[in-house]
mmCIF file of C-alpha atoms in Angstrom:
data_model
loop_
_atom_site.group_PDB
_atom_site.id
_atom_site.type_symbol
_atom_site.label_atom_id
_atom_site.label_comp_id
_atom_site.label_asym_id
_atom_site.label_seq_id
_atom_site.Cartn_x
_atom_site.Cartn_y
_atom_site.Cartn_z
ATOM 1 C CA UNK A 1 73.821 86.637 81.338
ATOM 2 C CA UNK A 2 75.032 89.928 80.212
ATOM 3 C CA UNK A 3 77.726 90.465 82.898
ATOM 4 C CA UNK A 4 78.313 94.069 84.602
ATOM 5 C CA UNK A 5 78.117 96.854 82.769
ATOM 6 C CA UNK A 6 79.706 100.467 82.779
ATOM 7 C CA UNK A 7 78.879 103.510 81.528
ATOM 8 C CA UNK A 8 80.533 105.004 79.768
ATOM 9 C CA UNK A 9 84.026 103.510 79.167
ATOM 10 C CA UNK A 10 86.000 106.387 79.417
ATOM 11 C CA UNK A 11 85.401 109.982 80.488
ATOM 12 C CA UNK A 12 87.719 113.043 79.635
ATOM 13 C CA UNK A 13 87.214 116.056 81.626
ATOM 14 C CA UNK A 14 88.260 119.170 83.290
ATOM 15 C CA UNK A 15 89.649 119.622 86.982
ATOM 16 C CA UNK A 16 86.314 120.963 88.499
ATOM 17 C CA UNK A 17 84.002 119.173 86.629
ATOM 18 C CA UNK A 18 81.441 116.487 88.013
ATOM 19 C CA UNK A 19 81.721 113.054 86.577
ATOM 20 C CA UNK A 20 79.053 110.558 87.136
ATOM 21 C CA UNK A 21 79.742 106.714 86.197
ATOM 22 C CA UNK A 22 76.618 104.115 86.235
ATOM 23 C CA UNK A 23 76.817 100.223 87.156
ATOM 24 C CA UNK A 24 74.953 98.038 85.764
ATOM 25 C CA UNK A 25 74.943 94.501 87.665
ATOM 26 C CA UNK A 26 74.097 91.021 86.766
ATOM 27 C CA UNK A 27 70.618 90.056 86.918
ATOM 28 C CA UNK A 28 69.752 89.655 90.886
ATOM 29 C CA UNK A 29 73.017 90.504 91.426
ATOM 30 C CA UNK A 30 71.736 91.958 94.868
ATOM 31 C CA UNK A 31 75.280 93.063 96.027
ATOM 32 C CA UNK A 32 77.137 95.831 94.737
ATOM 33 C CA UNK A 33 80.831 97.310 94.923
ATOM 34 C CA UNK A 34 82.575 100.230 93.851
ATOM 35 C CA UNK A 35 86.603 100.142 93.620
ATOM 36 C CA UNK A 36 89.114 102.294 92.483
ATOM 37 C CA UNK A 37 92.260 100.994 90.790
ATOM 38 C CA UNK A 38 95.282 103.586 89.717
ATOM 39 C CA UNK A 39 97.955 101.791 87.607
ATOM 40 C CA UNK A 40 100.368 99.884 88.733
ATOM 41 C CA UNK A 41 97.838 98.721 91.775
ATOM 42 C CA UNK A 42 95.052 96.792 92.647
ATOM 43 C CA UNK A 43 91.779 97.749 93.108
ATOM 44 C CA UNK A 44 90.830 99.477 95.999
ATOM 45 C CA UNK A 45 87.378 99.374 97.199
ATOM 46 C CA UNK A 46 85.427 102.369 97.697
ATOM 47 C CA UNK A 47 81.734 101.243 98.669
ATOM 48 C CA UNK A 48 79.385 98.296 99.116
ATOM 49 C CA UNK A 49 75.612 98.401 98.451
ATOM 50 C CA UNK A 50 73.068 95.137 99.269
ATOM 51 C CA UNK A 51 70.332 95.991 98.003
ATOM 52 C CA UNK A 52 69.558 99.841 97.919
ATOM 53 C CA UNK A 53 71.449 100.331 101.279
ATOM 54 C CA UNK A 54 74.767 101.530 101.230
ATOM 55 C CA UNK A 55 76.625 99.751 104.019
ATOM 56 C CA UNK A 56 79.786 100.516 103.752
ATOM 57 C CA UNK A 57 80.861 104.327 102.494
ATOM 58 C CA UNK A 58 83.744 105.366 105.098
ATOM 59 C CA UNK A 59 86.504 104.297 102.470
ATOM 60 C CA UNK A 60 84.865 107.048 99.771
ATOM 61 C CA UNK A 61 88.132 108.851 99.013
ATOM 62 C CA UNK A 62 87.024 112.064 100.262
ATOM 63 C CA UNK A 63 83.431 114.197 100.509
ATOM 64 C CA UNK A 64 83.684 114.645 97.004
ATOM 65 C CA UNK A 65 82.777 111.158 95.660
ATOM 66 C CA UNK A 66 78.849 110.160 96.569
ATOM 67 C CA UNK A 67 77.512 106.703 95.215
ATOM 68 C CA UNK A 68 73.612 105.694 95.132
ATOM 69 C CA UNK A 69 71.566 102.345 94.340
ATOM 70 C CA UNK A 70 68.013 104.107 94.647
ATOM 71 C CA UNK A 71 66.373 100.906 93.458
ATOM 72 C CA UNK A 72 68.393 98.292 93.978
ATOM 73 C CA UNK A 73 69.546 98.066 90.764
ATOM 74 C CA UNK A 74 71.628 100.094 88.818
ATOM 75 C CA UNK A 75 74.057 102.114 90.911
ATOM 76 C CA UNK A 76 75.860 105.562 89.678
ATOM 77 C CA UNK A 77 79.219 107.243 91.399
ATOM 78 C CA UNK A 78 79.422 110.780 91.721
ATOM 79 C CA UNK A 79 83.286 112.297 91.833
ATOM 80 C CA UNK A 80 82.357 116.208 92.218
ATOM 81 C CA UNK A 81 84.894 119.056 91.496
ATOM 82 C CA UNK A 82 87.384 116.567 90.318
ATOM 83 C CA UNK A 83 91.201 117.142 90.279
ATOM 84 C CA UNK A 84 93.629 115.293 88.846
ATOM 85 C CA UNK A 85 94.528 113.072 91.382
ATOM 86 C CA UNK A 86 91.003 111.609 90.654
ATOM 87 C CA UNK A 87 92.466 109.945 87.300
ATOM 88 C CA UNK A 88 91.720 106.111 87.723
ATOM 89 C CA UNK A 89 89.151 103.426 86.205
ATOM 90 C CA UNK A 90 86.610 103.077 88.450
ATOM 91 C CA UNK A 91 85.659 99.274 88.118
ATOM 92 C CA UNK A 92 82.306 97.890 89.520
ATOM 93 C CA UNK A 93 81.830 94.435 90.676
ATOM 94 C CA UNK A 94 78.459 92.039 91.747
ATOM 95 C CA UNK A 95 77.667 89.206 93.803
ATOM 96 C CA UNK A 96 74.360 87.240 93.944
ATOM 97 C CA UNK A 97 72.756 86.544 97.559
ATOM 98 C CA UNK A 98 74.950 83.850 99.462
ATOM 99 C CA UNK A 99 73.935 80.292 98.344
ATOM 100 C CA UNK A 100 75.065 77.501 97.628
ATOM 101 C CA UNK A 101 75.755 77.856 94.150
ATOM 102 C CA UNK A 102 78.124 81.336 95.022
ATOM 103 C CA UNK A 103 81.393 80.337 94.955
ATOM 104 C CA UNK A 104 82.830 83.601 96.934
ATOM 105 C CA UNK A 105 84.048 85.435 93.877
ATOM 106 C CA UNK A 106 82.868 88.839 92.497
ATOM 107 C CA UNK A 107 82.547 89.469 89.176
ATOM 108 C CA UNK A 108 83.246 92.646 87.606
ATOM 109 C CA UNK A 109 82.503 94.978 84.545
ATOM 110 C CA UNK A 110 85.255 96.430 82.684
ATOM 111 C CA UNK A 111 85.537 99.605 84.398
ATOM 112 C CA UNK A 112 85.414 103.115 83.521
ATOM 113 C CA UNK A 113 88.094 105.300 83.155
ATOM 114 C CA UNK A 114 88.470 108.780 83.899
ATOM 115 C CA UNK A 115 91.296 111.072 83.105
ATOM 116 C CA UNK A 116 90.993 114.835 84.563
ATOM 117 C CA UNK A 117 93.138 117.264 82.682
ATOM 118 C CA UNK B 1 94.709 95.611 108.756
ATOM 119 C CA UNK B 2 94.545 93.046 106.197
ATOM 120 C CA UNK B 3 97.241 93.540 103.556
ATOM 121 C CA UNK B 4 98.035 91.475 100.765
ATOM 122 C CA UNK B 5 101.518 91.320 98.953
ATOM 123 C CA UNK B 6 102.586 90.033 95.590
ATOM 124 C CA UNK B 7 106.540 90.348 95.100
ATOM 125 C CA UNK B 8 106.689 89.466 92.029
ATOM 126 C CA UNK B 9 105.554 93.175 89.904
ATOM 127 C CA UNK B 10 106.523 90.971 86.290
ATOM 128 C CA UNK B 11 106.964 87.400 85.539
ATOM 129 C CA UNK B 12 108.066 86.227 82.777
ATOM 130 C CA UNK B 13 107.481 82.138 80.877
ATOM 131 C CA UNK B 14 108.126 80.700 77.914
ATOM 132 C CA UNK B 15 105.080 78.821 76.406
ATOM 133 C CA UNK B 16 103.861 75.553 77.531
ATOM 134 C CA UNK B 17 105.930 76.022 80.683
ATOM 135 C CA UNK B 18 105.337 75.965 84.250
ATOM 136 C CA UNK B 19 105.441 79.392 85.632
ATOM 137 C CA UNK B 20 104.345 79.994 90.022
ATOM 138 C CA UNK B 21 103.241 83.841 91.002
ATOM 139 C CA UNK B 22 103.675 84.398 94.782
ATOM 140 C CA UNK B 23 100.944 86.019 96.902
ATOM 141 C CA UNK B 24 101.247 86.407 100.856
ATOM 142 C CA UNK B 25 98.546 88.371 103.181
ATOM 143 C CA UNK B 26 98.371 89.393 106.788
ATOM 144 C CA UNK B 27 95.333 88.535 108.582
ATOM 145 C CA UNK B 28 94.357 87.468 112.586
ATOM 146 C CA UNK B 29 91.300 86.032 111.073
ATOM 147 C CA UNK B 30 90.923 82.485 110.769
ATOM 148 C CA UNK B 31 88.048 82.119 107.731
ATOM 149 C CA UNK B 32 88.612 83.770 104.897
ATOM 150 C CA UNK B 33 88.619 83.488 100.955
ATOM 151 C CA UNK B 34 91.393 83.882 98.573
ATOM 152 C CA UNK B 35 91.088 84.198 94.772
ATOM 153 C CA UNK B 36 93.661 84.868 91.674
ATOM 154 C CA UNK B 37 91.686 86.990 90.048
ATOM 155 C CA UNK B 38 93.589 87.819 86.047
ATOM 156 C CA UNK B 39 92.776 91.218 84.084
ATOM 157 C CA UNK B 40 93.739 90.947 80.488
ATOM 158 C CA UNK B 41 94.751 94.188 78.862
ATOM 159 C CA UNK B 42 91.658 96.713 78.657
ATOM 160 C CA UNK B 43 89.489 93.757 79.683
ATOM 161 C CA UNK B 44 88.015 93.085 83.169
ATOM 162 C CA UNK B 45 88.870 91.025 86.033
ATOM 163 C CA UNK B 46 87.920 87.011 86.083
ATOM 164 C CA UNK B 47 87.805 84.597 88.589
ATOM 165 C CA UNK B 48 90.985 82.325 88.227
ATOM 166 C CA UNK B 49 90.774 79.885 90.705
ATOM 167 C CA UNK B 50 89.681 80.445 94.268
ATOM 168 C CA UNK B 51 90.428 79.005 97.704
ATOM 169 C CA UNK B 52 88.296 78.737 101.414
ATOM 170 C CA UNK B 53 90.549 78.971 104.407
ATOM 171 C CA UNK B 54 88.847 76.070 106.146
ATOM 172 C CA UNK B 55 90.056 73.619 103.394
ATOM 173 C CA UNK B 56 93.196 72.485 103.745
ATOM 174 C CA UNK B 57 93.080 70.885 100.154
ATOM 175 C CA UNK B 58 94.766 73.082 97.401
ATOM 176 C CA UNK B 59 92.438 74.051 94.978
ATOM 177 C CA UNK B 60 92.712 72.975 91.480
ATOM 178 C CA UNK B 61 91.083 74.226 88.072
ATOM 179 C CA UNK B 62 92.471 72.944 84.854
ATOM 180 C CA UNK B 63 96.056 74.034 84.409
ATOM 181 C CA UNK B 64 95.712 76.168 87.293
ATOM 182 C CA UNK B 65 96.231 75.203 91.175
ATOM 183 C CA UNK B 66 97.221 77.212 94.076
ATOM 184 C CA UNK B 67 100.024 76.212 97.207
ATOM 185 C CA UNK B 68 98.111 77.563 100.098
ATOM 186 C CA UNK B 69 100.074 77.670 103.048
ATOM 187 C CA UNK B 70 97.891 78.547 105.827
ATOM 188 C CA UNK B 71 100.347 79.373 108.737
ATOM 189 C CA UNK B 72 102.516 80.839 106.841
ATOM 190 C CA UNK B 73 99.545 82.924 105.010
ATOM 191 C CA UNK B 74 101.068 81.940 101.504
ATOM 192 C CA UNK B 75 98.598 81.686 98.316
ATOM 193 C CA UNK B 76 100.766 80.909 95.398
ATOM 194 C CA UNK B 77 99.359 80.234 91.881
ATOM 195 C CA UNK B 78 100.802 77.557 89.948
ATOM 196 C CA UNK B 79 100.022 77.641 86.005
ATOM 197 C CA UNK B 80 101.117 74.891 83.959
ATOM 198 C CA UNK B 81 101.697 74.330 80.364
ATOM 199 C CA UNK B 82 101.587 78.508 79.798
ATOM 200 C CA UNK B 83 99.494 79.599 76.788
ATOM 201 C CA UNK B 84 99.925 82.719 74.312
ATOM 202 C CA UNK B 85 96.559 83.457 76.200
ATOM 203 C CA UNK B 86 97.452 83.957 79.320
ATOM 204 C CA UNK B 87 99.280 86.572 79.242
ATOM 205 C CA UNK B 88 97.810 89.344 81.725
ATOM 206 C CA UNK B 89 97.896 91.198 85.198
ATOM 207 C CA UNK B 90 96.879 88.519 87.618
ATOM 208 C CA UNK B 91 95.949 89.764 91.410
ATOM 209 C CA UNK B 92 95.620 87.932 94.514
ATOM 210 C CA UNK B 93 92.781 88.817 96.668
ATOM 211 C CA UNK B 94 91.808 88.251 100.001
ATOM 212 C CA UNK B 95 88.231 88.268 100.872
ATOM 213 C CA UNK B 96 86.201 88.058 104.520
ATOM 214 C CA UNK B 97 82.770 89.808 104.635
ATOM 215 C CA UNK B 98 82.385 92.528 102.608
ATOM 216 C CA UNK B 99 85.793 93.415 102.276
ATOM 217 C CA UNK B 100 87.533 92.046 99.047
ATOM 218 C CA UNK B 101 91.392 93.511 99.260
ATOM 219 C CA UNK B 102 94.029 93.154 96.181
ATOM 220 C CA UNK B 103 97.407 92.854 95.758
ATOM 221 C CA UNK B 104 99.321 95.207 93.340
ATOM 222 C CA UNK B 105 99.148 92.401 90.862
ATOM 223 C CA UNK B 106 102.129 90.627 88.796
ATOM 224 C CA UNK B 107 102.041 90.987 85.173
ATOM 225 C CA UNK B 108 102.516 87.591 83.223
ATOM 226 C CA UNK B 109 104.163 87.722 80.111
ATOM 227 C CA UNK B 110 103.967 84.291 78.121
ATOM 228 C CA UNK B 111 107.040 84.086 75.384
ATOM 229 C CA UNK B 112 106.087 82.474 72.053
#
């Protein structure tokens, strides 16, 4: 078991530049979250995928941030024209189907952060 | 809206001491999960100890055990004999569906 990874670890860049982040989750891990933590706060969840469907995607911050699971697998998050206020680690998280192993809990890669100068 | 609320932004306890971090959440749902999750520094978030809503049992884990206090929508996390080790950002989360929310998280310091 590998855990969730996150690629890459931390991303320096330019207000205007496009930033892309990939997810990898656990091994049929077939749910998939995206959250958004700023310091000094929690994380704050962005988007859900089961599967390759995005359910959930009305918390996206704004137009500008786009995620996609084409596969089912991997997942990537897409912050276009960036600005500074977009400075955060962007943490992933994944959660087998419900059985009754699944204890509830997510588990979570170690995030990415970005800083936009 | 649920919200969840830790009080407590720093705690502070000396080592092998008993040290309790507060959590309460707002909610007109009736089953629900809450975890402690705790982030060491640069490291990510794991599982701490988690509790069902339908149980009225606290749950327990090692040194770790939680006061949940349904009515009053309380989760409290209890850590006894504190190690050098845990030391970190713990969060309380609230979970139904989907929808995993977080407190702002109390930092633990653990004194030598």
């Amino acid at each position: 078991d590998t855990g969730v990874s996150q690629d890459p670890r931390h991303k320096i860049t330019k207000r205007g530049q496009n930033v892309t982040f990939r997810c990898d989750p656990i091994s049929e891990h077939n749910r998939l979250y995206w959250y958004r933590q700023t310091l000094g706060q929690g994380p704050e969840f962005l988007t859900y995928f089961q599967n390759e469907a995005q359910l959930e995607k009305s918390r996206l911050l704004s137009d500008r941030f786009s995620a996609e699971r084409p596969k089912g697998s991997f997942s990537t998050l897409e912050i276009q024209r960036t600005e500074q206020g977009d400075s955060a680690m962007y943490l992933c998280a994944s959660r087998p189907p419900t059985r009754d192993t699944w204890v509830g809990e997510l588990f979570f890669g170690e995030g990415s952060r970005l800083t936009v100068l | 809206a649920q919200t969840v609320t830790q009080s407590q932004p720093e705690m502070s306890v000396q080592e092998a001491e008993t040290v309790t971090l507060s959590c309460t959440y707002d909610t007109s749902e009736s089953d629900y999960y809450l975890f402690w999750y705790k982030q060491p520094p640069s490291r990510q978030m794991i599982l701490v100890i988690r509790q069902e809503a339908y149980k009225q049992q606290n749950a327990t884990e090692n040194r770790f055990s939680v006061n949940f206090q349904k009515a009053a929508k309380s989760f409290s996390l209890k850590i006894s004999d504190s190690q050098l080790g845990d030391a970190a950002m713990y969060f309380c989360a609230y979970r139904r569906g989907y929808d995993m929310r977080f407190g702002a998280g109390t930092r633990l310091t653990v004194k030598p």
